[in-house]
PDB file of C-alpha atoms in Angstrom:
ATOM      1  CA  MET A 259      16.713  -3.656  36.070  1.00  0.00           C
ATOM      2  CA  ARG A 260      13.852  -1.228  36.317  1.00  0.00           C
ATOM      3  CA  LYS A 261      16.098   1.300  34.924  1.00  0.00           C
ATOM      4  CA  LEU A 262      16.592  -1.238  31.820  1.00  0.00           C
ATOM      5  CA  TYR A 263      13.093  -1.698  31.774  1.00  0.00           C
ATOM      6  CA  TYR A 264      12.700   2.667  31.778  1.00  0.00           C
ATOM      7  CA  LEU A 265      15.435   2.651  28.961  1.00  0.00           C
ATOM      8  CA  LEU A 266      13.943   0.418  26.713  1.00  0.00           C
ATOM      9  CA  PHE A 267      10.416   2.050  27.068  1.00  0.00           C
ATOM     10  CA  PHE A 268      11.623   5.203  26.029  1.00  0.00           C
ATOM     11  CA  ILE A 269      13.792   4.141  23.333  1.00  0.00           C
ATOM     12  CA  SER A 270      10.362   2.432  22.150  1.00  0.00           C
ATOM     13  CA  CYS A 271       8.546   5.623  22.838  1.00  0.00           C
ATOM     14  CA  SER A 272      11.078   7.576  20.523  1.00  0.00           C
ATOM     15  CA  VAL A 273      10.921   5.592  17.622  1.00  0.00           C
ATOM     16  CA  SER A 274       6.978   5.305  17.614  1.00  0.00           C
ATOM     17  CA  ALA A 275       6.863   9.297  17.807  1.00  0.00           C
ATOM     18  CA  GLN A 276       8.705   9.642  14.599  1.00  0.00           C
ATOM     19  CA  ILE A 277       6.379   9.172  11.643  1.00  0.00           C
ATOM     20  CA  GLU A 278       2.225   9.742  12.001  1.00  0.00           C
ATOM     21  CA  LEU A 279       0.426   7.967   9.395  1.00  0.00           C
ATOM     22  CA  LYS A 280      -3.047   9.319   9.512  1.00  0.00           C
ATOM     23  CA  ILE A 281      -6.234   8.870   7.768  1.00  0.00           C
ATOM     24  CA  ASP A 282      -7.825  12.459   7.316  1.00  0.00           C
ATOM     25  CA  HIS A 283     -11.025  11.870   5.482  1.00  0.00           C
ATOM     26  CA  ILE A 284     -12.816   9.103   3.536  1.00  0.00           C
ATOM     27  CA  SER A 285     -16.027  10.198   1.555  1.00  0.00           C
ATOM     28  CA  PHE A 286     -17.610   8.044  -1.344  1.00  0.00           C
ATOM     29  CA  LEU A 287     -19.797   8.295  -4.292  1.00  0.00           C
ATOM     30  CA  ASP A 288     -21.876   5.902  -6.348  1.00  0.00           C
ATOM     31  CA  SER A 289     -21.442   6.691  -9.953  1.00  0.00           C
ATOM     32  CA  ILE A 290     -23.432   3.666 -11.121  1.00  0.00           C
ATOM     33  CA  PRO A 291     -25.671   1.465  -8.937  1.00  0.00           C
ATOM     34  CA  THR A 292     -23.104  -1.269  -8.754  1.00  0.00           C
ATOM     35  CA  GLU A 293     -19.936   0.728  -7.865  1.00  0.00           C
ATOM     36  CA  ARG A 294     -18.967   2.830  -5.058  1.00  0.00           C
ATOM     37  CA  LYS A 295     -15.924   4.994  -5.316  1.00  0.00           C
ATOM     38  CA  PHE A 296     -14.095   5.790  -2.105  1.00  0.00           C
ATOM     39  CA  THR A 297     -11.679   8.724  -2.196  1.00  0.00           C
ATOM     40  CA  ILE A 298      -8.921   8.686   0.572  1.00  0.00           C
ATOM     41  CA  ASN A 299      -6.889  11.472   2.124  1.00  0.00           C
ATOM     42  CA  TYR A 300      -4.178  10.606   4.175  1.00  0.00           C
ATOM     43  CA  HIS A 301      -0.796  12.106   5.347  1.00  0.00           C
ATOM     44  CA  ILE A 302       2.343  10.832   6.883  1.00  0.00           C
ATOM     45  CA  GLU A 303       4.152  13.437   9.018  1.00  0.00           C
ATOM     46  CA  ASN A 304       7.569  13.627  10.443  1.00  0.00           C
ATOM     47  CA  LEU A 305       6.788  14.391  13.724  1.00  0.00           C
ATOM     48  CA  THR A 306      10.714  15.249  14.910  1.00  0.00           C
ATOM     49  CA  ASP A 307      12.799  18.339  14.768  1.00  0.00           C
ATOM     50  CA  LYS A 308      15.214  17.027  11.954  1.00  0.00           C
ATOM     51  CA  GLU A 309      15.288  15.935   8.807  1.00  0.00           C
ATOM     52  CA  VAL A 310      14.365  12.100   8.228  1.00  0.00           C
ATOM     53  CA  SER A 311      14.401   9.726   5.385  1.00  0.00           C
ATOM     54  CA  PHE A 312      12.690   6.580   4.535  1.00  0.00           C
ATOM     55  CA  PHE A 313      11.834   4.191   1.643  1.00  0.00           C
ATOM     56  CA  LEU A 314       8.530   3.521   0.983  1.00  0.00           C
ATOM     57  CA  TYR A 315       6.288   3.133  -2.479  1.00  0.00           C
ATOM     58  CA  THR A 316       3.526   5.276  -2.285  1.00  0.00           C
ATOM     59  CA  LYS A 317       1.721   4.410  -5.208  1.00  0.00           C
ATOM     60  CA  THR A 318      -0.464   1.637  -4.709  1.00  0.00           C
ATOM     61  CA  LEU A 319      -2.376   0.469  -1.503  1.00  0.00           C
ATOM     62  CA  THR A 320      -1.837  -3.240  -0.400  1.00  0.00           C
ATOM     63  CA  PRO A 321      -4.646  -5.572   0.941  1.00  0.00           C
ATOM     64  CA  ASN A 322      -3.288  -6.868   4.251  1.00  0.00           C
ATOM     65  CA  LEU A 323      -3.272 -10.518   2.962  1.00  0.00           C
ATOM     66  CA  ARG A 324      -0.636  -9.824   0.327  1.00  0.00           C
ATOM     67  CA  ALA A 325       1.606  -7.544   2.695  1.00  0.00           C
ATOM     68  CA  SER A 326       4.218 -10.115   3.413  1.00  0.00           C
ATOM     69  CA  GLN A 327       7.234  -8.009   3.281  1.00  0.00           C
ATOM     70  CA  SER A 328       5.261  -5.252   1.245  1.00  0.00           C
ATOM     71  CA  LYS A 329       7.031  -1.692   0.517  1.00  0.00           C
ATOM     72  CA  THR A 330       3.740  -0.278  -0.142  1.00  0.00           C
ATOM     73  CA  ILE A 331       1.263   1.438   2.085  1.00  0.00           C
ATOM     74  CA  ILE A 332      -0.880  -1.484   3.701  1.00  0.00           C
ATOM     75  CA  TYR A 333      -4.864  -1.521   4.236  1.00  0.00           C
ATOM     76  CA  LYS A 334      -7.022  -3.671   6.423  1.00  0.00           C
ATOM     77  CA  ILE A 335     -10.579  -3.731   6.878  1.00  0.00           C
ATOM     78  CA  TYR A 336     -12.641  -4.269   9.982  1.00  0.00           C
ATOM     79  CA  GLU A 337     -16.229  -5.031  10.428  1.00  0.00           C
ATOM     80  CA  GLU A 338     -16.533  -3.983  13.992  1.00  0.00           C
ATOM     81  CA  THR A 339     -13.561  -5.180  15.622  1.00  0.00           C
ATOM     82  CA  ASP A 340     -13.255  -8.294  13.364  1.00  0.00           C
ATOM     83  CA  LEU A 341     -10.512  -8.106  10.973  1.00  0.00           C
ATOM     84  CA  LEU A 342     -11.655  -8.958   7.509  1.00  0.00           C
ATOM     85  CA  ASP A 343      -8.549 -10.178   5.630  1.00  0.00           C
ATOM     86  CA  ILE A 344      -9.795 -10.306   2.189  1.00  0.00           C
ATOM     87  CA  GLU A 345      -7.556 -10.131  -0.762  1.00  0.00           C
ATOM     88  CA  ASP A 346      -8.767  -7.536  -2.221  1.00  0.00           C
ATOM     89  CA  VAL A 347     -12.172  -5.585  -1.311  1.00  0.00           C
ATOM     90  CA  PHE A 348     -11.497  -3.245  -4.412  1.00  0.00           C
ATOM     91  CA  ASN A 349     -11.648  -3.458  -7.786  1.00  0.00           C
ATOM     92  CA  ASN A 350     -12.355  -7.400  -7.276  1.00  0.00           C
ATOM     93  CA  LYS A 351     -14.746  -8.320 -10.455  1.00  0.00           C
ATOM     94  CA  LYS A 352     -12.841  -5.923 -12.776  1.00  0.00           C
ATOM     95  CA  ARG A 353      -9.229  -7.762 -11.627  1.00  0.00           C
ATOM     96  CA  GLU A 354     -11.264 -11.138 -12.037  1.00  0.00           C
ATOM     97  CA  ALA A 355     -12.185 -10.361 -15.624  1.00  0.00           C
ATOM     98  CA  PHE A 356      -9.073  -8.852 -16.604  1.00  0.00           C
ATOM     99  CA  ILE A 357      -7.015 -12.571 -15.094  1.00  0.00           C
ATOM    100  CA  LYS A 358     -10.351 -14.405 -17.224  1.00  0.00           C
ATOM    101  CA  LYS A 359      -9.381 -12.765 -20.349  1.00  0.00           C
ATOM    102  CA  LEU A 360      -5.674 -13.075 -19.996  1.00  0.00           C
ATOM    103  CA  GLU A 361      -6.261 -16.869 -19.778  1.00  0.00           C
ATOM    104  CA  GLU A 362      -8.616 -16.841 -22.702  1.00  0.00           C
ATOM    105  CA  ALA A 363      -6.162 -14.735 -25.038  1.00  0.00           C
ATOM    106  CA  LYS A 364      -4.988 -17.181 -27.511  1.00  0.00           C
ATOM    107  CA  THR A 365      -1.826 -15.507 -28.708  1.00  0.00           C
ATOM    108  CA  GLN A 366       0.887 -13.824 -27.115  1.00  0.00           C
ATOM    109  CA  LYS A 367       0.070 -10.466 -28.830  1.00  0.00           C
ATOM    110  CA  GLU A 368      -3.559 -10.527 -27.412  1.00  0.00           C
ATOM    111  CA  LYS A 369      -1.702 -11.222 -23.769  1.00  0.00           C
ATOM    112  CA  ASP A 370       0.674  -8.250 -24.542  1.00  0.00           C
ATOM    113  CA  SER A 371      -2.221  -5.700 -25.514  1.00  0.00           C
ATOM    114  CA  LEU A 372      -4.175  -6.543 -22.414  1.00  0.00           C
ATOM    115  CA  LEU A 373      -0.958  -6.152 -20.141  1.00  0.00           C
ATOM    116  CA  SER A 374      -0.436  -2.878 -22.181  1.00  0.00           C
ATOM    117  CA  ILE A 375      -3.866  -1.804 -21.219  1.00  0.00           C
ATOM    118  CA  PHE A 376      -3.629  -2.971 -17.438  1.00  0.00           C
ATOM    119  CA  PHE A 377      -0.175  -1.574 -16.557  1.00  0.00           C
ATOM    120  CA  LYS A 378      -1.149   1.572 -18.138  1.00  0.00           C
ATOM    121  CA  LYS A 379      -4.546   2.284 -16.351  1.00  0.00           C
ATOM    122  CA  GLU A 380      -3.607   0.758 -13.200  1.00  0.00           C
ATOM    123  CA  MET A 381       0.008   1.491 -12.492  1.00  0.00           C
ATOM    124  CA  ASN A 382       0.403   4.361 -14.971  1.00  0.00           C
ATOM    125  CA  MET A 383       3.653   2.293 -16.873  1.00  0.00           C
ATOM    126  CA  ASP A 384       4.568   1.008 -20.361  1.00  0.00           C
ATOM    127  CA  TYR A 385       3.998  -2.178 -20.349  1.00  0.00           C
ATOM    128  CA  GLN A 386       5.906  -2.622 -23.546  1.00  0.00           C
ATOM    129  CA  ALA A 387       8.811  -0.106 -22.761  1.00  0.00           C
ATOM    130  CA  MET A 388       8.891  -2.747 -19.618  1.00  0.00           C
ATOM    131  CA  ILE A 389       9.627  -5.612 -21.377  1.00  0.00           C
ATOM    132  CA  ASN A 390      11.727  -4.386 -24.091  1.00  0.00           C
ATOM    133  CA  LYS A 391      14.567  -3.047 -22.077  1.00  0.00           C
ATOM    134  CA  ASP A 392      17.561  -5.354 -22.297  1.00  0.00           C
ATOM    135  CA  GLU A 393      19.306  -6.329 -19.089  1.00  0.00           C
ATOM    136  CA  LYS A 394      21.214  -3.353 -18.440  1.00  0.00           C
ATOM    137  CA  GLU A 395      18.116  -1.187 -18.991  1.00  0.00           C
ATOM    138  CA  GLN A 396      16.392  -3.501 -16.773  1.00  0.00           C
ATOM    139  CA  LEU A 397      18.881  -2.986 -14.148  1.00  0.00           C
ATOM    140  CA  LYS A 398      19.092   0.456 -13.967  1.00  0.00           C
ATOM    141  CA  HIS A 399      15.185   1.060 -14.280  1.00  0.00           C
ATOM    142  CA  GLU A 400      15.171  -1.190 -10.904  1.00  0.00           C
ATOM    143  CA  LYS A 401      18.080   0.972  -9.753  1.00  0.00           C
ATOM    144  CA  ASP A 402      15.799   4.306 -10.049  1.00  0.00           C
ATOM    145  CA  LEU A 403      12.793   2.960  -8.151  1.00  0.00           C
ATOM    146  CA  VAL A 404      14.817   2.085  -5.438  1.00  0.00           C
ATOM    147  CA  LEU A 405      16.100   5.850  -5.473  1.00  0.00           C
ATOM    148  CA  ASN A 406      12.421   7.412  -6.420  1.00  0.00           C
ATOM    149  CA  SER A 407      11.103   5.554  -3.476  1.00  0.00           C
ATOM    150  CA  ILE A 408      13.326   7.562  -1.013  1.00  0.00           C
ATOM    151  CA  ILE A 409      11.105  10.000   0.858  1.00  0.00           C
ATOM    152  CA  SER A 410      12.883  13.106   3.013  1.00  0.00           C
ATOM    153  CA  LEU A 411      10.755  15.230   5.402  1.00  0.00           C
ATOM    154  CA  LYS A 412      11.824  17.839   6.971  1.00  0.00           C
ATOM    155  CA  PRO A 413      11.273  18.591  10.930  1.00  0.00           C
ATOM    156  CA  LYS A 414       7.212  18.630  11.403  1.00  0.00           C
ATOM    157  CA  GLU A 415       6.854  18.386   7.765  1.00  0.00           C
ATOM    158  CA  LYS A 416       3.906  16.876   6.136  1.00  0.00           C
ATOM    159  CA  ILE A 417       2.974  15.031   2.731  1.00  0.00           C
ATOM    160  CA  LEU A 418      -0.603  14.698   1.688  1.00  0.00           C
ATOM    161  CA  TYR A 419      -1.892  12.402  -0.225  1.00  0.00           C
ATOM    162  CA  THR A 420      -5.114  11.217  -2.025  1.00  0.00           C
ATOM    163  CA  LYS A 421      -6.051   7.605  -2.804  1.00  0.00           C
ATOM    164  CA  THR A 422      -9.023   6.234  -5.173  1.00  0.00           C
ATOM    165  CA  LEU A 423     -10.691   3.037  -4.723  1.00  0.00           C
ATOM    166  CA  ASN A 424     -13.349   1.313  -6.348  1.00  0.00           C
ATOM    167  CA  TRP A 425     -15.858  -1.017  -4.471  1.00  0.00           C
ATOM    168  CA  ASP A 426     -17.765  -3.426  -7.016  1.00  0.00           C
ATOM    169  CA  LYS A 427     -20.462  -3.896  -4.118  1.00  0.00           C
ATOM    170  CA  THR A 428     -19.376  -7.656  -3.821  1.00  0.00           C
ATOM    171  CA  ARG A 429     -20.428  -9.161  -0.122  1.00  0.00           C
ATOM    172  CA  TYR A 430     -19.344 -12.303  -0.455  1.00  0.00           C
ATOM    173  CA  TYR A 431     -15.531 -13.401  -0.906  1.00  0.00           C
ATOM    174  CA  LYS A 432     -14.009 -16.735  -0.309  1.00  0.00           C
ATOM    175  CA  ILE A 433     -10.293 -17.139   0.095  1.00  0.00           C
ATOM    176  CA  LEU A 434      -9.235 -20.852  -0.009  1.00  0.00           C
ATOM    177  CA  ASP A 435     -11.567 -22.579   3.017  1.00  0.00           C
ATOM    178  CA  ASN A 436     -11.941 -18.974   4.464  1.00  0.00           C
ATOM    179  CA  GLU A 437     -15.442 -17.311   3.858  1.00  0.00           C
ATOM    180  CA  TYR A 438     -15.922 -13.433   4.626  1.00  0.00           C
ATOM    181  CA  TYR A 439     -19.476 -11.543   4.328  1.00  0.00           C
ATOM    182  CA  ILE A 440     -19.307  -7.897   4.630  1.00  0.00           C
ATOM    183  CA  ASN A 441     -22.388  -7.213   6.159  1.00  0.00           C
ATOM    184  CA  GLU A 442     -24.361  -4.150   5.371  1.00  0.00           C
ATOM    185  CA  ASP A 443     -26.156  -4.070   9.029  1.00  0.00           C
ATOM    186  CA  LYS A 444     -22.388  -3.456  10.680  1.00  0.00           C
ATOM    187  CA  LEU A 445     -19.859  -0.839  10.696  1.00  0.00           C
ATOM    188  CA  HIS A 446     -16.884  -0.886   9.181  1.00  0.00           C
ATOM    189  CA  PHE A 447     -13.255   0.336   9.708  1.00  0.00           C
ATOM    190  CA  ILE A 448     -10.036   0.966   7.436  1.00  0.00           C
ATOM    191  CA  GLU A 449      -6.804   0.725   9.002  1.00  0.00           C
ATOM    192  CA  LEU A 450      -3.446   1.876   6.796  1.00  0.00           C
ATOM    193  CA  SER A 451       0.104   0.813   7.856  1.00  0.00           C
ATOM    194  CA  ILE A 452       3.775   0.986   6.855  1.00  0.00           C
ATOM    195  CA  ASN A 453       6.459  -1.634   7.260  1.00  0.00           C
ATOM    196  CA  LEU A 454       9.399   0.836   7.019  1.00  0.00           C
ATOM    197  CA  ASP A 455      12.770  -0.822   6.692  1.00  0.00           C
ATOM    198  CA  LYS A 456      15.905  -0.726   4.659  1.00  0.00           C
ATOM    199  CA  VAL A 457      16.170  -4.478   4.029  1.00  0.00           C
ATOM    200  CA  GLY A 458      15.812  -5.498   0.321  1.00  0.00           C
ATOM    201  CA  TYR A 459      16.449  -2.259  -1.221  1.00  0.00           C
ATOM    202  CA  ASN A 460      20.442  -2.639  -1.234  1.00  0.00           C
ATOM    203  CA  TYR A 461      19.400  -5.674  -4.216  1.00  0.00           C
ATOM    204  CA  ASN A 462      19.660  -2.845  -6.914  1.00  0.00           C
ATOM    205  CA  LEU A 463      22.363  -1.128  -5.715  1.00  0.00           C
ATOM    206  CA  GLU A 464      26.358  -1.080  -5.105  1.00  0.00           C
ATOM    207  CA  SER A 465      26.950  -1.568  -1.483  1.00  0.00           C
ATOM    208  CA  GLU A 466      28.957   1.208  -1.392  1.00  0.00           C
ATOM    209  CA  GLU A 467      26.496   3.631  -2.656  1.00  0.00           C
ATOM    210  CA  PHE A 468      23.613   2.207  -0.299  1.00  0.00           C
ATOM    211  CA  GLU A 469      25.989   2.288   2.408  1.00  0.00           C
ATOM    212  CA  LYS A 470      26.539   5.958   1.243  1.00  0.00           C
ATOM    213  CA  ILE A 471      22.499   6.394   0.929  1.00  0.00           C
ATOM    214  CA  THR A 472      21.578   5.461   3.866  1.00  0.00           C
ATOM    215  CA  SER A 473      24.730   6.284   6.445  1.00  0.00           C
ATOM    216  CA  GLN A 474      24.237   9.974   5.256  1.00  0.00           C
ATOM    217  CA  MET A 475      20.400  10.270   5.711  1.00  0.00           C
ATOM    218  CA  ASN A 476      18.460   9.899   9.311  1.00  0.00           C
ATOM    219  CA  PHE A 477      16.787   6.866   7.930  1.00  0.00           C
ATOM    220  CA  VAL A 478      13.636   5.784   9.995  1.00  0.00           C
ATOM    221  CA  GLN A 479      12.754   2.288  10.399  1.00  0.00           C
ATOM    222  CA  GLY A 480       9.965   0.684  11.968  1.00  0.00           C
ATOM    223  CA  THR A 481       5.917  -0.138  12.088  1.00  0.00           C
ATOM    224  CA  PHE A 482       3.828   2.923  11.919  1.00  0.00           C
ATOM    225  CA  THR A 483      -0.149   2.435  11.896  1.00  0.00           C
ATOM    226  CA  SER A 484      -2.816   4.979  11.754  1.00  0.00           C
ATOM    227  CA  LYS A 485      -5.847   4.915  13.738  1.00  0.00           C
ATOM    228  CA  LYS A 486      -9.036   3.144  12.185  1.00  0.00           C
ATOM    229  CA  MET A 487     -11.908   5.177  10.405  1.00  0.00           C
ATOM    230  CA  GLU A 488     -15.187   4.973   9.451  1.00  0.00           C
ATOM    231  CA  ILE A 489     -15.626   3.505   5.660  1.00  0.00           C
ATOM    232  CA  ASN A 490     -19.148   3.235   4.600  1.00  0.00           C
ATOM    233  CA  PHE A 491     -20.160  -0.502   3.017  1.00  0.00           C
ATOM    234  CA  LYS A 492     -24.030  -0.124   3.848  1.00  0.00           C
ATOM    235  CA  GLU A 493     -26.256   0.334   0.904  1.00  0.00           C
TER     236      GLU A 493
END
């Protein structure tokens, strides 16, 4: 029994030591009185002596509240040791204003115009080209997204990322029956995590192609979490 325990412990440690997700530095700038721009520098590193691969969409950071089965990098905000499970601390008022404009749009042309601006600015995607694709083109687009999400790291290789997030200095949030307030007198921290898995990526690929890709590459699976780093929500 003891041998089995040590074997399971060794396997667990080996898996967790494959990938490191780490926040390197956070800076901020109050460009205008009502907005603070955070620049977050972080990296993903292969800690092993062999090449590893995994599926991950790296263009966006997703708040924990919307992170169920997320294939992106997830962030959590803490006040001291308490999790502030807020849907979106960043770009809150801008998103609310966008949704309101979308709801008030009287024609489909107005809606398409708003969506085109949003997709271009927030996701660097061409909305019109996306909706004009026929079924065959759409399937190819979804397949390309999956193939482009494959990240391979050579032994000890590190990939650096920089993400800019805007906080409009909103402090009070209400989500259903839960109320949150970002207290300027307390310390706050941000934590990043990734859930690496192969489930869900096979839907957009032929089964033979998916099996060939995942069997030939050393695919990493598991959850990896960074250490918390202080983020400044003080005035």
